[in-house]
C-alpha cells in the first residue's frame, strides 16, 4: 500500500480530474460516501452525532458524510466552523446539495455554548482541516480543536486529525486527538512519524477510486509492508531443499565482556532459516557460545584488551555477513571494519558497534560492489548523520533517503515505525512491534533475522521488509498470548519465531 505527501495527494487528485475526467465533485461524493459507509460498520444509528465542518475540501467531505448518514436515518447535527459564504468550489457545491436535500446546518457562531452542545453528543466527526493545513492554527479552529479534545465521546477524524500536517518536517501546533481516523485513499506520511502518529488513534483507509498512476510514475515510492505482502513474498522451502540452498552466513562480533549479542544474533539467524552459520569471535568466548548455539561452527579471532584485534584469518566468501554486534566501541574497530568492507564478497550487514566504527570511514561504502545494509536505531543513525535524535525523528524518511542514496546502502532505521530504504531511494515502513521490544538485545535479534532473510531467494528489499515485519509481528503475538510488554525479552522473540512462521504458512 502506498503512502503519500500532501503534494502527491493533490497531484493524484489533479490527474484524476484533468487526465481521467472524473470531476472533483464526484471525488468528494465518493470520499464522503466511503467514509459514511465505513462509519456504519462501527457507529450505531442510536448515537447522537455532531459533524464539524471546515471551509476547505475536508469540510466538503463532511457535508457528503452528513447527507449520507442522515439519509441512512442517523441523528446528525452539522456545525459549520466558518461563515457558510466562505466555503468555495466543490465544497460549496456539496453544501448546496446538502441544503437542497432539505437538511439543516448551523454556524458555530450561532451556538451559544458549543462546548456544552458537544456534551450532548456521543460522536464527533472532525471534518475541519485535512491535508491543506498550514502553520499555526488560527481561530476559530484553535478553540474548536480544544473543545473536541475535551469531548468525552468518540472522536472520528476525516482523512487526518485536524491540525496534523500530512508531511514530515513540520511542527504540530494544535491538533485533534482522534480515537479513530478514516483515511482517504492513501495514508499520509504523518501516520508513520513518532510525533504525529498518536493523534490518528486507530486508523483505516477507505478507497474512493483514485488511481495510483501518479504515485507509480514518480522516481521513488513509499509503501507500507503488510502481512499480505509477507505471505505472498516469503520464499517457500521446497521438499528437496538442502542446507546449502538457504545460504552460508557469517556473524562477526562479540568481545570478552559481551558474548550475549552474537549469541542472540546467531540463534535468531538459525531460527529464522539460515542454512549454515559460522560465528567469528574472540577465542575467550567460543566455549561458552558453542554450548549455547550448538548448530553453528566457529572461527577463533585474536583479542587485545578484550576486543577483536584482527580479522585477517576470516574467510570472507560467505553469501552474507553480519558484523558489529557486541563488538565494543574501541579504537581498533574501524580498522577491522575496513577489512570487512573491502573483503566481503557477498552482502554485508553492519549493526550496533559496527555502525560507530563506520562513522569515520563512511566514504568506503561508496566503493563497494556488493550490497551493504546498515541497521541503525535512531541514536546510531543520528550519530552517522551528525544531527540530533529529535531532528532525525522529525523527518526520518527524508534523512534515510538522502543517506541511502548518497552512500549507496540499504538502511533499516529501527523504531516504532521501521523504515527500510534502498540505495535507489524507495522506502517501506513496517508497523509491527510493541514497546516490549525496547530492550537490550532486540537489535541483535533483528540483525540475525535479517541475515537469514537476505540469504533466501528473494530481492534484498523484500528480505529486509519481511525480516523487520516478522520480528515485530512475533513480539506482537508473544504479548498477546504468553508475555506482557514488561517481561518480554529479546530472546523470547527468537523462540517465538516458530509461531510466526506457522501462522504465515496457514
Ligand atoms: N485527492 C485529494 O486531494 C482529495 C481531497 N479530499 C479532501 O480534501 C482535503 C483537502 O482539502 P483542501 O485542500 O481544501 O484543504 P483542507 O485540509 O480542507 O484545509 C484548507 C482550509 O483550511 C484552512 N487552513 C489551513 N491552515 C489553517 C490553519 N493553520 N488555521 C486555520 N485554518 C487553516 C484554509 O484556510 P485559508 O488558508 O484558505 O484561509 C482552508 O480553508 C483532504 O484532506 C480530503 O479530506 C477529498 O474530498 C477528495 C480527494
Ligand atoms: K479532519
PDB file of N, CA and C in Angstrom, residues 49-114:
ATOM      1  N   UNK A  49     -24.776  12.279  16.764  1.00  0.00           N
ATOM      2  CA  UNK A  49     -23.510  12.643  16.089  1.00  0.00           C
ATOM      3  C   UNK A  49     -23.478  14.138  15.780  1.00  0.00           C
ATOM      4  N   UNK A  50     -22.310  14.772  16.041  1.00  0.00           N
ATOM      5  CA  UNK A  50     -22.091  16.146  15.554  1.00  0.00           C
ATOM      6  C   UNK A  50     -20.999  16.068  14.499  1.00  0.00           C
ATOM      7  N   UNK A  51     -21.217  16.742  13.377  1.00  0.00           N
ATOM      8  CA  UNK A  51     -20.157  16.794  12.358  1.00  0.00           C
ATOM      9  C   UNK A  51     -19.663  18.230  12.268  1.00  0.00           C
ATOM     10  N   UNK A  52     -18.365  18.431  12.543  1.00  0.00           N
ATOM     11  CA  UNK A  52     -17.761  19.766  12.483  1.00  0.00           C
ATOM     12  C   UNK A  52     -17.134  19.945  11.109  1.00  0.00           C
ATOM     13  N   UNK A  53     -17.569  20.978  10.405  1.00  0.00           N
ATOM     14  CA  UNK A  53     -17.178  21.143   9.003  1.00  0.00           C
ATOM     15  C   UNK A  53     -16.345  22.400   8.803  1.00  0.00           C
ATOM     16  N   UNK A  54     -15.145  22.248   8.249  1.00  0.00           N
ATOM     17  CA  UNK A  54     -14.275  23.388   7.967  1.00  0.00           C
ATOM     18  C   UNK A  54     -14.592  23.961   6.592  1.00  0.00           C
ATOM     19  N   UNK A  55     -13.909  25.054   6.230  1.00  0.00           N
ATOM     20  CA  UNK A  55     -14.307  25.721   4.980  1.00  0.00           C
ATOM     21  C   UNK A  55     -13.597  25.173   3.735  1.00  0.00           C
ATOM     22  N   UNK A  56     -12.651  24.259   3.898  1.00  0.00           N
ATOM     23  CA  UNK A  56     -11.959  23.691   2.734  1.00  0.00           C
ATOM     24  C   UNK A  56     -12.621  22.406   2.257  1.00  0.00           C
ATOM     25  N   UNK A  57     -11.882  21.603   1.497  1.00  0.00           N
ATOM     26  CA  UNK A  57     -12.465  20.374   0.942  1.00  0.00           C
ATOM     27  C   UNK A  57     -12.643  19.273   1.975  1.00  0.00           C
ATOM     28  N   UNK A  58     -11.870  19.330   3.065  1.00  0.00           N
ATOM     29  CA  UNK A  58     -12.117  18.366   4.143  1.00  0.00           C
ATOM     30  C   UNK A  58     -13.548  18.591   4.658  1.00  0.00           C
ATOM     31  N   UNK A  59     -13.938  19.862   4.763  1.00  0.00           N
ATOM     32  CA  UNK A  59     -15.302  20.197   5.152  1.00  0.00           C
ATOM     33  C   UNK A  59     -16.298  19.728   4.098  1.00  0.00           C
ATOM     34  N   UNK A  60     -15.900  19.842   2.810  1.00  0.00           N
ATOM     35  CA  UNK A  60     -16.762  19.350   1.719  1.00  0.00           C
ATOM     36  C   UNK A  60     -17.072  17.872   1.906  1.00  0.00           C
ATOM     37  N   UNK A  61     -16.049  17.105   2.257  1.00  0.00           N
ATOM     38  CA  UNK A  61     -16.270  15.669   2.566  1.00  0.00           C
ATOM     39  C   UNK A  61     -17.291  15.549   3.698  1.00  0.00           C
ATOM     40  N   UNK A  62     -17.176  16.464   4.657  1.00  0.00           N
ATOM     41  CA  UNK A  62     -18.067  16.438   5.825  1.00  0.00           C
ATOM     42  C   UNK A  62     -19.537  16.586   5.419  1.00  0.00           C
ATOM     43  N   UNK A  63     -19.829  17.476   4.461  1.00  0.00           N
ATOM     44  CA  UNK A  63     -21.223  17.644   4.005  1.00  0.00           C
ATOM     45  C   UNK A  63     -21.760  16.337   3.392  1.00  0.00           C
ATOM     46  N   UNK A  64     -20.895  15.654   2.619  1.00  0.00           N
ATOM     47  CA  UNK A  64     -21.351  14.394   1.987  1.00  0.00           C
ATOM     48  C   UNK A  64     -21.556  13.320   3.065  1.00  0.00           C
ATOM     49  N   UNK A  65     -20.660  13.273   4.035  1.00  0.00           N
ATOM     50  CA  UNK A  65     -20.800  12.296   5.132  1.00  0.00           C
ATOM     51  C   UNK A  65     -22.130  12.547   5.851  1.00  0.00           C
ATOM     52  N   UNK A  66     -22.391  13.830   6.139  1.00  0.00           N
ATOM     53  CA  UNK A  66     -23.605  14.185   6.874  1.00  0.00           C
ATOM     54  C   UNK A  66     -24.853  13.784   6.079  1.00  0.00           C
ATOM     55  N   UNK A  67     -24.878  14.119   4.791  1.00  0.00           N
ATOM     56  CA  UNK A  67     -26.053  13.794   3.961  1.00  0.00           C
ATOM     57  C   UNK A  67     -26.257  12.280   3.914  1.00  0.00           C
ATOM     58  N   UNK A  68     -25.146  11.546   3.723  1.00  0.00           N
ATOM     59  CA  UNK A  68     -25.262  10.080   3.609  1.00  0.00           C
ATOM     60  C   UNK A  68     -25.786   9.485   4.916  1.00  0.00           C
ATOM     61  N   UNK A  69     -25.262   9.967   6.039  1.00  0.00           N
ATOM     62  CA  UNK A  69     -25.707   9.412   7.331  1.00  0.00           C
ATOM     63  C   UNK A  69     -27.160   9.785   7.617  1.00  0.00           C
ATOM     64  N   UNK A  70     -27.542  11.029   7.279  1.00  0.00           N
ATOM     65  CA  UNK A  70     -28.933  11.447   7.509  1.00  0.00           C
ATOM     66  C   UNK A  70     -29.880  10.598   6.651  1.00  0.00           C
ATOM     67  N   UNK A  71     -29.468  10.339   5.401  1.00  0.00           N
ATOM     68  CA  UNK A  71     -30.310   9.501   4.524  1.00  0.00           C
ATOM     69  C   UNK A  71     -30.441   8.080   5.058  1.00  0.00           C
ATOM     70  N   UNK A  72     -29.445   7.655   5.827  1.00  0.00           N
ATOM     71  CA  UNK A  72     -29.493   6.307   6.403  1.00  0.00           C
ATOM     72  C   UNK A  72     -30.272   6.314   7.716  1.00  0.00           C
ATOM     73  N   UNK A  73     -30.717   7.487   8.163  1.00  0.00           N
ATOM     74  CA  UNK A  73     -31.530   7.551   9.377  1.00  0.00           C
ATOM     75  C   UNK A  73     -30.755   7.876  10.645  1.00  0.00           C
ATOM     76  N   UNK A  74     -29.522   8.316  10.509  1.00  0.00           N
ATOM     77  CA  UNK A  74     -28.734   8.692  11.698  1.00  0.00           C
ATOM     78  C   UNK A  74     -29.187  10.053  12.235  1.00  0.00           C
ATOM     79  N   UNK A  75     -28.909  10.259  13.533  1.00  0.00           N
ATOM     80  CA  UNK A  75     -29.199  11.532  14.196  1.00  0.00           C
ATOM     81  C   UNK A  75     -27.933  12.399  14.090  1.00  0.00           C
ATOM     82  N   UNK A  76     -27.974  13.360  13.170  1.00  0.00           N
ATOM     83  CA  UNK A  76     -26.752  14.127  12.869  1.00  0.00           C
ATOM     84  C   UNK A  76     -27.012  15.627  12.968  1.00  0.00           C
ATOM     85  N   UNK A  77     -26.139  16.327  13.679  1.00  0.00           N
ATOM     86  CA  UNK A  77     -26.192  17.792  13.667  1.00  0.00           C
ATOM     87  C   UNK A  77     -24.923  18.297  12.976  1.00  0.00           C
ATOM     88  N   UNK A  78     -25.126  19.211  12.020  1.00  0.00           N
ATOM     89  CA  UNK A  78     -23.979  19.710  11.253  1.00  0.00           C
ATOM     90  C   UNK A  78     -23.622  21.113  11.711  1.00  0.00           C
ATOM     91  N   UNK A  79     -22.383  21.280  12.127  1.00  0.00           N
ATOM     92  CA  UNK A  79     -21.920  22.577  12.616  1.00  0.00           C
ATOM     93  C   UNK A  79     -20.800  23.068  11.694  1.00  0.00           C
ATOM     94  N   UNK A  80     -21.032  24.200  11.052  1.00  0.00           N
ATOM     95  CA  UNK A  80     -20.030  24.728  10.112  1.00  0.00           C
ATOM     96  C   UNK A  80     -19.121  25.701  10.865  1.00  0.00           C
ATOM     97  N   UNK A  81     -17.813  25.457  10.728  1.00  0.00           N
ATOM     98  CA  UNK A  81     -16.834  26.217  11.516  1.00  0.00           C
ATOM     99  C   UNK A  81     -16.328  27.441  10.759  1.00  0.00           C
ATOM    100  N   UNK A  82     -17.170  28.025   9.932  1.00  0.00           N
ATOM    101  CA  UNK A  82     -16.786  29.206   9.167  1.00  0.00           C
ATOM    102  C   UNK A  82     -18.098  29.869   8.776  1.00  0.00           C
ATOM    103  N   UNK A  83     -18.000  31.042   8.217  1.00  0.00           N
ATOM    104  CA  UNK A  83     -19.230  31.616   7.686  1.00  0.00           C
ATOM    105  C   UNK A  83     -19.535  30.816   6.418  1.00  0.00           C
ATOM    106  N   UNK A  84     -20.773  30.300   6.248  1.00  0.00           N
ATOM    107  CA  UNK A  84     -21.066  29.416   5.108  1.00  0.00           C
ATOM    108  C   UNK A  84     -20.665  30.025   3.763  1.00  0.00           C
ATOM    109  N   UNK A  85     -20.638  31.372   3.692  1.00  0.00           N
ATOM    110  CA  UNK A  85     -20.301  32.004   2.401  1.00  0.00           C
ATOM    111  C   UNK A  85     -18.798  31.893   2.102  1.00  0.00           C
ATOM    112  N   UNK A  86     -18.002  31.547   3.096  1.00  0.00           N
ATOM    113  CA  UNK A  86     -16.552  31.389   2.847  1.00  0.00           C
ATOM    114  C   UNK A  86     -16.250  30.074   2.137  1.00  0.00           C
ATOM    115  N   UNK A  87     -17.221  29.165   2.137  1.00  0.00           N
ATOM    116  CA  UNK A  87     -16.984  27.854   1.520  1.00  0.00           C
ATOM    117  C   UNK A  87     -17.017  28.012   0.003  1.00  0.00           C
ATOM    118  N   UNK A  88     -16.011  27.464  -0.664  1.00  0.00           N
ATOM    119  CA  UNK A  88     -15.884  27.688  -2.114  1.00  0.00           C
ATOM    120  C   UNK A  88     -15.787  26.350  -2.880  1.00  0.00           C
ATOM    121  N   UNK A  89     -15.918  26.426  -4.183  1.00  0.00           N
ATOM    122  CA  UNK A  89     -15.634  25.300  -5.081  1.00  0.00           C
ATOM    123  C   UNK A  89     -16.493  24.072  -4.824  1.00  0.00           C
ATOM    124  N   UNK A  90     -15.865  22.899  -4.868  1.00  0.00           N
ATOM    125  CA  UNK A  90     -16.596  21.638  -4.729  1.00  0.00           C
ATOM    126  C   UNK A  90     -17.286  21.532  -3.363  1.00  0.00           C
ATOM    127  N   UNK A  91     -16.648  22.125  -2.356  1.00  0.00           N
ATOM    128  CA  UNK A  91     -17.246  22.070  -1.013  1.00  0.00           C
ATOM    129  C   UNK A  91     -18.543  22.882  -1.006  1.00  0.00           C
ATOM    130  N   UNK A  92     -18.555  24.040  -1.722  1.00  0.00           N
ATOM    131  CA  UNK A  92     -19.769  24.862  -1.794  1.00  0.00           C
ATOM    132  C   UNK A  92     -20.868  24.097  -2.541  1.00  0.00           C
ATOM    133  N   UNK A  93     -20.457  23.374  -3.579  1.00  0.00           N
ATOM    134  CA  UNK A  93     -21.432  22.557  -4.334  1.00  0.00           C
ATOM    135  C   UNK A  93     -22.099  21.547  -3.383  1.00  0.00           C
ATOM    136  N   UNK A  94     -21.307  20.874  -2.563  1.00  0.00           N
ATOM    137  CA  UNK A  94     -21.885  19.860  -1.663  1.00  0.00           C
ATOM    138  C   UNK A  94     -22.634  20.493  -0.485  1.00  0.00           C
ATOM    139  N   UNK A  95     -22.257  21.718  -0.116  1.00  0.00           N
ATOM    140  CA  UNK A  95     -23.056  22.456   0.882  1.00  0.00           C
ATOM    141  C   UNK A  95     -24.465  22.669   0.313  1.00  0.00           C
ATOM    142  N   UNK A  96     -24.522  23.062  -0.990  1.00  0.00           N
ATOM    143  CA  UNK A  96     -25.823  23.329  -1.613  1.00  0.00           C
ATOM    144  C   UNK A  96     -26.640  22.049  -1.790  1.00  0.00           C
ATOM    145  N   UNK A  97     -25.960  20.964  -2.200  1.00  0.00           N
ATOM    146  CA  UNK A  97     -26.679  19.687  -2.344  1.00  0.00           C
ATOM    147  C   UNK A  97     -27.257  19.273  -0.996  1.00  0.00           C
ATOM    148  N   UNK A  98     -26.476  19.494   0.041  1.00  0.00           N
ATOM    149  CA  UNK A  98     -26.922  19.144   1.404  1.00  0.00           C
ATOM    150  C   UNK A  98     -28.181  19.960   1.755  1.00  0.00           C
ATOM    151  N   UNK A  99     -28.076  21.265   1.486  1.00  0.00           N
ATOM    152  CA  UNK A  99     -29.200  22.158   1.837  1.00  0.00           C
ATOM    153  C   UNK A  99     -30.427  21.823   0.975  1.00  0.00           C
ATOM    154  N   UNK A 100     -30.188  21.586  -0.324  1.00  0.00           N
ATOM    155  CA  UNK A 100     -31.307  21.291  -1.236  1.00  0.00           C
ATOM    156  C   UNK A 100     -31.968  19.952  -0.919  1.00  0.00           C
ATOM    157  N   UNK A 101     -31.254  19.100  -0.208  1.00  0.00           N
ATOM    158  CA  UNK A 101     -31.845  17.816   0.197  1.00  0.00           C
ATOM    159  C   UNK A 101     -32.775  18.006   1.397  1.00  0.00           C
ATOM    160  N   UNK A 102     -32.849  19.238   1.867  1.00  0.00           N
ATOM    161  CA  UNK A 102     -33.751  19.540   2.978  1.00  0.00           C
ATOM    162  C   UNK A 102     -33.110  19.394   4.349  1.00  0.00           C
ATOM    163  N   UNK A 103     -31.772  19.333   4.392  1.00  0.00           N
ATOM    164  CA  UNK A 103     -31.099  19.144   5.672  1.00  0.00           C
ATOM    165  C   UNK A 103     -30.548  20.480   6.185  1.00  0.00           C
ATOM    166  N   UNK A 104     -30.650  20.720   7.483  1.00  0.00           N
ATOM    167  CA  UNK A 104     -30.172  21.988   8.032  1.00  0.00           C
ATOM    168  C   UNK A 104     -28.713  21.915   8.512  1.00  0.00           C
ATOM    169  N   UNK A 105     -28.070  23.048   8.548  1.00  0.00           N
ATOM    170  CA  UNK A 105     -26.777  23.136   9.250  1.00  0.00           C
ATOM    171  C   UNK A 105     -26.760  24.443  10.016  1.00  0.00           C
ATOM    172  N   UNK A 106     -25.845  24.541  10.950  1.00  0.00           N
ATOM    173  CA  UNK A 106     -25.788  25.726  11.801  1.00  0.00           C
ATOM    174  C   UNK A 106     -24.332  26.192  11.866  1.00  0.00           C
ATOM    175  N   UNK A 107     -24.165  27.511  11.933  1.00  0.00           N
ATOM    176  CA  UNK A 107     -22.790  28.016  12.052  1.00  0.00           C
ATOM    177  C   UNK A 107     -22.382  27.965  13.532  1.00  0.00           C
ATOM    178  N   UNK A 108     -21.124  27.698  13.769  1.00  0.00           N
ATOM    179  CA  UNK A 108     -20.647  27.588  15.157  1.00  0.00           C
ATOM    180  C   UNK A 108     -20.948  28.867  15.939  1.00  0.00           C
ATOM    181  N   UNK A 109     -20.996  30.010  15.216  1.00  0.00           N
ATOM    182  CA  UNK A 109     -21.227  31.300  15.894  1.00  0.00           C
ATOM    183  C   UNK A 109     -22.640  31.409  16.458  1.00  0.00           C
ATOM    184  N   UNK A 110     -23.548  30.639  15.863  1.00  0.00           N
ATOM    185  CA  UNK A 110     -24.943  30.708  16.318  1.00  0.00           C
ATOM    186  C   UNK A 110     -25.183  29.863  17.571  1.00  0.00           C
ATOM    187  N   UNK A 111     -24.201  29.026  17.906  1.00  0.00           N
ATOM    188  CA  UNK A 111     -24.386  28.164  19.080  1.00  0.00           C
ATOM    189  C   UNK A 111     -23.829  28.891  20.305  1.00  0.00           C
ATOM    190  N   UNK A 112     -24.683  29.051  21.290  1.00  0.00           N
ATOM    191  CA  UNK A 112     -24.284  29.857  22.444  1.00  0.00           C
ATOM    192  C   UNK A 112     -23.092  29.234  23.182  1.00  0.00           C
ATOM    193  N   UNK A 113     -23.192  27.953  23.446  1.00  0.00           N
ATOM    194  CA  UNK A 113     -22.120  27.286  24.189  1.00  0.00           C
ATOM    195  C   UNK A 113     -21.779  25.967  23.496  1.00  0.00           C
ATOM    196  N   UNK A 114     -20.825  26.072  22.583  1.00  0.00           N
ATOM    197  CA  UNK A 114     -20.513  24.918  21.734  1.00  0.00           C
ATOM    198  C   UNK A 114     -19.988  23.742  22.549  1.00  0.00           C
TER     199      UNK A 114
END
